[in-house]
Amino acid sequence: MTDVATVDLHFIDMPADEAAADKPPLVVIHGLLGSADNWRSHLKVWQGSRRVIALDLRNHGRSPHAEGMRYATMADDVIALLDKLSIERAHVLGHSMGGKVAISLARLAPERVASLIVADIAPVAYEHGHDDVFAALDNVREGQPKNRREADDLLGEHVESRPTRLFLATNLVRNDDNVMAIRVGLDQIKRGYSDIIGIPDGEQPYDGPSLVLRGGDSHYVADDMIPALRELLPRARVVTLKNAGHWLHADQPEAFQQAVTAFVEAQ
């Protein structure tokens, strides 16, 4: 779909019981600066009813670093993974940036998508909003902290929110020089940021079954964005999780898990 070479994505593959072996699996796509590891507790719940696969997008988690953060490019990476795993169709769940990857995948290759679940993102262009996060990660990269406390101090010079710092710290690994290093492809992400905050790729609406979960305390899927959402996902059901922000799967994990399970099992 694009002329950019795909990358071999890292993934977590959790098989279902034999009774659920014939069901289309659930593929989980994380958001910006997230990883498959963030979803392990959810995967264990969903594994009870079907095979579950969580992946690391390019420049994230344990996946390779590569130029190109267009949504069509990232969707191509996911399709290449589905091909590698011999998965013809899957239920696809994406959060935030991963939600735009999932929408792009559904629009570009609808035959591969059994249903679509989009978590707290709309198919619209957003304003720049990660300058402090990028500055914080650059600060860690330059400061070469020896431990996580030093890393948190460096992150704290740009990011006041402790939950956000804890989330960013999931991207830190101890390197061969015994310092806490950033495992994401930060430079590639920054160069591709205009694509990340842009709209999903694809020419046609996805008219398959769709669920949009939004946080009641989040502004990412505001009421005035619903018309744009319905243009691309005409069958979308929008559900608001109370007392949840943008990381609704962390704020209301049980409600989030139950909503996803009920939707997928109904297809």
Tab-separated table of C-alpha atoms in Angstrom:
chain	number	residue	atom	x	y	z
A	1	MET	CA	0.000	0.000	0.000
A	2	THR	CA	3.043	2.204	0.433
A	3	ASP	CA	6.515	1.991	-1.074
A	4	VAL	CA	8.131	1.949	2.380
A	5	ALA	CA	9.551	-1.419	3.403
A	6	THR	CA	7.707	-3.184	6.202
A	7	VAL	CA	9.458	-4.060	9.447
A	8	ASP	CA	9.266	-7.355	11.323
A	9	LEU	CA	7.179	-6.371	14.341
A	10	HIS	CA	7.766	-7.818	17.799
A	11	PHE	CA	4.608	-9.347	19.261
A	12	ILE	CA	3.113	-11.264	22.175
A	13	ASP	CA	1.051	-14.277	21.083
A	14	MET	CA	-1.282	-15.809	23.668
A	15	PRO	CA	-3.118	-18.870	22.338
A	16	ALA	CA	-6.682	-19.625	23.330
A	17	ASP	CA	-8.069	-22.913	24.576
A	18	GLU	CA	-8.699	-25.550	21.913
A	19	ALA	CA	-12.434	-24.812	22.027
A	20	ALA	CA	-11.778	-21.273	20.781
A	21	ALA	CA	-9.105	-22.151	18.238
A	22	ASP	CA	-11.395	-21.505	15.260
A	23	LYS	CA	-12.412	-18.000	16.328
A	24	PRO	CA	-10.729	-15.014	14.684
A	25	PRO	CA	-8.047	-13.750	17.066
A	26	LEU	CA	-7.993	-10.337	18.728
A	27	VAL	CA	-5.075	-8.110	17.688
A	28	VAL	CA	-4.175	-5.275	20.062
A	29	ILE	CA	-2.330	-2.133	18.912
A	30	HIS	CA	-0.905	0.275	21.504
A	31	GLY	CA	-0.722	4.061	21.387
A	32	LEU	CA	2.123	6.561	21.026
A	33	LEU	CA	5.112	5.588	23.205
A	34	GLY	CA	3.256	2.508	24.428
A	35	SER	CA	4.032	-1.147	23.814
A	36	ALA	CA	2.499	-4.603	23.877
A	37	ASP	CA	3.801	-4.999	27.437
A	38	ASN	CA	1.305	-2.360	28.656
A	39	TRP	CA	-1.541	-4.730	27.758
A	40	ARG	CA	-0.464	-7.978	29.443
A	41	SER	CA	-3.134	-7.942	32.166
A	42	HIS	CA	-5.848	-7.381	29.542
A	43	LEU	CA	-4.479	-10.100	27.289
A	44	LYS	CA	-4.795	-12.671	30.063
A	45	VAL	CA	-8.501	-11.823	30.428
A	46	TRP	CA	-9.277	-11.931	26.703
A	47	GLN	CA	-7.229	-15.091	26.220
A	48	GLY	CA	-10.013	-16.956	28.007
A	49	SER	CA	-12.215	-16.703	24.916
A	50	ARG	CA	-9.852	-16.494	21.913
A	51	ARG	CA	-6.258	-16.152	20.745
A	52	VAL	CA	-4.856	-12.698	21.513
A	53	ILE	CA	-1.905	-10.985	19.865
A	54	ALA	CA	-0.417	-7.676	21.021
A	55	LEU	CA	2.243	-6.054	18.889
A	56	ASP	CA	4.876	-3.352	19.114
A	57	LEU	CA	4.535	-0.835	16.290
A	58	ARG	CA	7.677	0.291	14.463
A	59	ASN	CA	9.912	2.503	16.637
A	60	HIS	CA	8.147	1.203	19.760
A	61	GLY	CA	8.808	-1.519	22.298
A	62	ARG	CA	11.059	-4.258	20.941
A	63	SER	CA	10.283	-3.626	17.268
A	64	PRO	CA	12.907	-2.263	14.864
A	65	HIS	CA	13.488	1.448	14.363
A	66	ALA	CA	12.697	2.697	10.873
A	67	GLU	CA	11.753	5.914	9.118
A	68	GLY	CA	8.127	6.438	8.177
A	69	MET	CA	5.209	6.886	10.581
A	70	ARG	CA	2.412	7.220	8.049
A	71	TYR	CA	-0.656	5.264	9.026
A	72	ALA	CA	-0.667	3.304	5.765
A	73	THR	CA	2.943	2.333	6.484
A	74	MET	CA	2.146	1.134	9.997
A	75	ALA	CA	-0.938	-0.706	8.731
A	76	ASP	CA	1.293	-2.460	6.194
A	77	ASP	CA	3.518	-3.610	9.059
A	78	VAL	CA	0.488	-5.106	10.826
A	79	ILE	CA	-0.709	-6.845	7.649
A	80	ALA	CA	2.775	-8.306	7.201
A	81	LEU	CA	2.546	-9.682	10.751
A	82	LEU	CA	-0.892	-11.177	10.069
A	83	ASP	CA	0.533	-12.822	6.948
A	84	LYS	CA	3.506	-14.157	8.923
A	85	LEU	CA	1.137	-15.697	11.490
A	86	SER	CA	-1.218	-17.028	8.756
A	87	ILE	CA	-4.123	-14.989	10.145
A	88	GLU	CA	-6.685	-14.212	7.442
A	89	ARG	CA	-9.083	-12.134	9.580
A	90	ALA	CA	-8.885	-10.678	13.068
A	91	HIS	CA	-10.754	-8.443	15.432
A	92	VAL	CA	-8.552	-5.345	15.689
A	93	LEU	CA	-8.339	-3.133	18.782
A	94	GLY	CA	-6.291	0.046	18.757
A	95	HIS	CA	-5.781	2.720	21.411
A	96	SER	CA	-4.981	6.352	20.545
A	97	MET	CA	-2.375	6.324	17.745
A	98	GLY	CA	-2.964	2.574	17.541
A	99	GLY	CA	-6.621	3.343	16.962
A	100	LYS	CA	-5.719	5.333	13.873
A	101	VAL	CA	-3.542	2.447	12.702
A	102	ALA	CA	-6.521	0.128	13.225
A	103	ILE	CA	-8.893	2.446	11.319
A	104	SER	CA	-6.374	2.678	8.475
A	105	LEU	CA	-5.994	-1.093	8.393
A	106	ALA	CA	-9.784	-1.536	8.302
A	107	ARG	CA	-10.170	0.988	5.472
A	108	LEU	CA	-7.238	-0.297	3.411
A	109	ALA	CA	-7.796	-4.032	3.917
A	110	PRO	CA	-11.366	-4.531	5.194
A	111	GLU	CA	-11.268	-8.217	4.250
A	112	ARG	CA	-8.683	-8.753	7.018
A	113	VAL	CA	-10.815	-7.147	9.760
A	114	ALA	CA	-13.614	-9.111	11.438
A	115	SER	CA	-14.495	-6.108	13.604
A	116	LEU	CA	-12.903	-2.884	14.758
A	117	ILE	CA	-12.535	-1.501	18.290
A	118	VAL	CA	-11.173	2.045	18.598
A	119	ALA	CA	-10.151	3.269	22.051
A	120	ASP	CA	-10.307	7.030	22.693
A	121	ILE	CA	-9.294	8.498	19.363
A	122	ALA	CA	-11.205	10.097	16.496
A	123	PRO	CA	-10.217	10.087	12.801
A	124	VAL	CA	-9.330	13.779	12.893
A	125	ALA	CA	-6.123	15.838	12.939
A	126	TYR	CA	-5.020	16.882	16.413
A	127	GLU	CA	-2.909	19.815	17.601
A	128	HIS	CA	0.734	19.330	18.573
A	129	GLY	CA	0.680	18.134	22.161
A	130	HIS	CA	3.792	16.094	22.957
A	131	ASP	CA	6.578	18.690	23.034
A	132	ASP	CA	7.059	18.280	26.797
A	133	VAL	CA	7.132	14.475	26.496
A	134	PHE	CA	9.711	14.536	23.717
A	135	ALA	CA	11.803	17.055	25.690
A	136	ALA	CA	11.624	14.809	28.751
A	137	LEU	CA	12.794	11.749	26.817
A	138	ASP	CA	15.582	13.771	25.188
A	139	ASN	CA	16.587	14.880	28.687
A	140	VAL	CA	16.918	11.255	29.777
A	141	ARG	CA	18.843	10.351	26.660
A	142	GLU	CA	21.328	13.158	27.241
A	143	GLY	CA	21.497	12.733	31.039
A	144	GLN	CA	22.326	8.998	30.942
A	145	PRO	CA	20.799	8.193	34.345
A	146	LYS	CA	22.226	5.262	36.317
A	147	ASN	CA	18.884	4.216	37.801
A	148	ARG	CA	15.154	4.824	37.537
A	149	ARG	CA	15.107	7.462	40.254
A	150	GLU	CA	17.635	9.564	38.363
A	151	ALA	CA	15.604	8.984	35.190
A	152	ASP	CA	12.432	10.150	36.919
A	153	ASP	CA	14.191	13.335	38.048
A	154	LEU	CA	15.206	14.027	34.453
A	155	LEU	CA	11.701	13.320	33.166
A	156	GLY	CA	10.294	15.564	35.892
A	157	GLU	CA	12.127	18.601	34.546
A	158	HIS	CA	9.616	18.621	31.682
A	159	VAL	CA	6.661	16.445	32.789
A	160	GLU	CA	4.952	17.253	36.089
A	161	SER	CA	2.397	14.403	36.023
A	162	ARG	CA	3.748	11.360	37.874
A	163	PRO	CA	1.414	8.903	36.052
A	164	THR	CA	2.731	10.232	32.741
A	165	ARG	CA	6.323	9.861	33.939
A	166	LEU	CA	5.643	6.293	35.034
A	167	PHE	CA	4.192	5.549	31.607
A	168	LEU	CA	7.213	7.081	29.856
A	169	ALA	CA	9.515	5.071	32.127
A	170	THR	CA	8.165	1.864	30.584
A	171	ASN	CA	10.359	2.792	27.615
A	172	LEU	CA	13.585	2.691	29.635
A	173	VAL	CA	15.999	-0.241	29.532
A	174	ARG	CA	19.480	-0.689	31.012
A	175	ASN	CA	22.040	-0.756	28.209
A	176	ASP	CA	25.521	-2.225	27.901
A	177	ASP	CA	26.998	0.930	29.454
A	178	ASN	CA	24.875	0.342	32.584
A	179	VAL	CA	22.747	3.440	32.053
A	180	MET	CA	18.996	3.737	31.555
A	181	ALA	CA	18.467	4.159	27.823
A	182	ILE	CA	15.361	4.856	25.741
A	183	ARG	CA	14.292	1.898	23.634
A	184	VAL	CA	11.928	3.801	21.314
A	185	GLY	CA	13.044	5.282	18.006
A	186	LEU	CA	12.577	8.799	19.349
A	187	ASP	CA	14.139	10.624	16.399
A	188	GLN	CA	12.048	8.687	13.874
A	189	ILE	CA	8.898	9.328	15.916
A	190	LYS	CA	9.622	13.057	16.102
A	191	ARG	CA	10.287	13.236	12.365
A	192	GLY	CA	7.015	11.417	11.720
A	193	TYR	CA	4.978	13.364	14.262
A	194	SER	CA	3.040	15.394	11.689
A	195	ASP	CA	1.752	12.101	10.264
A	196	ILE	CA	0.961	10.764	13.749
A	197	ILE	CA	-1.320	13.678	14.623
A	198	GLY	CA	-2.920	13.555	11.176
A	199	ILE	CA	-5.902	11.603	9.901
A	200	PRO	CA	-5.951	7.851	9.230
A	201	ASP	CA	-5.169	6.593	5.738
A	202	GLY	CA	-7.613	4.984	3.326
A	203	GLU	CA	-10.056	6.058	0.647
A	204	GLN	CA	-13.279	4.323	1.667
A	205	PRO	CA	-15.304	4.070	4.894
A	206	TYR	CA	-15.082	0.828	6.850
A	207	ASP	CA	-18.639	-0.501	6.993
A	208	GLY	CA	-17.925	-3.490	9.214
A	209	PRO	CA	-18.941	-3.689	12.887
A	210	SER	CA	-17.187	-1.016	14.936
A	211	LEU	CA	-17.046	-0.022	18.584
A	212	VAL	CA	-15.608	3.293	19.750
A	213	LEU	CA	-14.818	3.465	23.465
A	214	ARG	CA	-14.103	6.914	24.842
A	215	GLY	CA	-13.175	8.185	28.277
A	216	GLY	CA	-15.786	10.385	29.925
A	217	ASP	CA	-13.006	12.666	31.195
A	218	SER	CA	-11.065	12.706	27.922
A	219	HIS	CA	-11.246	15.308	25.144
A	220	TYR	CA	-9.906	13.004	22.419
A	221	VAL	CA	-13.362	11.987	21.149
A	222	ALA	CA	-15.406	15.121	21.732
A	223	ASP	CA	-19.048	15.250	20.671
A	224	ASP	CA	-18.237	17.542	17.746
A	225	MET	CA	-15.916	14.852	16.334
A	226	ILE	CA	-18.667	12.208	16.117
A	227	PRO	CA	-19.850	13.249	12.614
A	228	ALA	CA	-16.309	12.805	11.215
A	229	LEU	CA	-16.101	9.468	12.972
A	230	ARG	CA	-19.375	8.266	11.500
A	231	GLU	CA	-18.277	9.254	8.002
A	232	LEU	CA	-15.429	6.727	8.196
A	233	LEU	CA	-17.125	4.190	10.490
A	234	PRO	CA	-20.833	4.350	9.612
A	235	ARG	CA	-21.715	1.370	11.834
A	236	ALA	CA	-19.786	2.611	14.841
A	237	ARG	CA	-21.324	2.305	18.277
A	238	VAL	CA	-19.908	4.944	20.628
A	239	VAL	CA	-19.675	4.013	24.317
A	240	THR	CA	-18.444	6.381	27.029
A	241	LEU	CA	-16.676	4.942	30.077
A	242	LYS	CA	-17.327	7.105	33.118
A	243	ASN	CA	-14.466	8.201	35.375
A	244	ALA	CA	-11.924	7.434	32.661
A	245	GLY	CA	-9.471	9.662	30.846
A	246	HIS	CA	-7.454	9.038	27.691
A	247	TRP	CA	-5.859	5.905	29.189
A	248	LEU	CA	-9.319	4.459	29.742
A	249	HIS	CA	-8.037	0.873	29.727
A	250	ALA	CA	-5.905	1.738	32.765
A	251	ASP	CA	-8.468	3.967	34.501
A	252	GLN	CA	-11.375	1.513	34.176
A	253	PRO	CA	-9.760	-1.822	33.291
A	254	GLU	CA	-12.672	-4.114	34.133
A	255	ALA	CA	-15.267	-2.001	32.332
A	256	PHE	CA	-12.939	-1.727	29.335
A	257	GLN	CA	-12.267	-5.468	29.248
A	258	GLN	CA	-15.951	-6.294	29.542
A	259	ALA	CA	-16.949	-3.872	26.791
A	260	VAL	CA	-14.376	-5.330	24.379
A	261	THR	CA	-15.289	-8.923	25.264
A	262	ALA	CA	-19.036	-8.372	24.850
A	263	PHE	CA	-18.592	-6.625	21.497
A	264	VAL	CA	-16.222	-9.189	20.011
A	265	GLU	CA	-18.252	-12.171	21.218
A	266	ALA	CA	-21.382	-10.690	19.592
A	267	GLN	CA	-19.803	-10.687	16.116
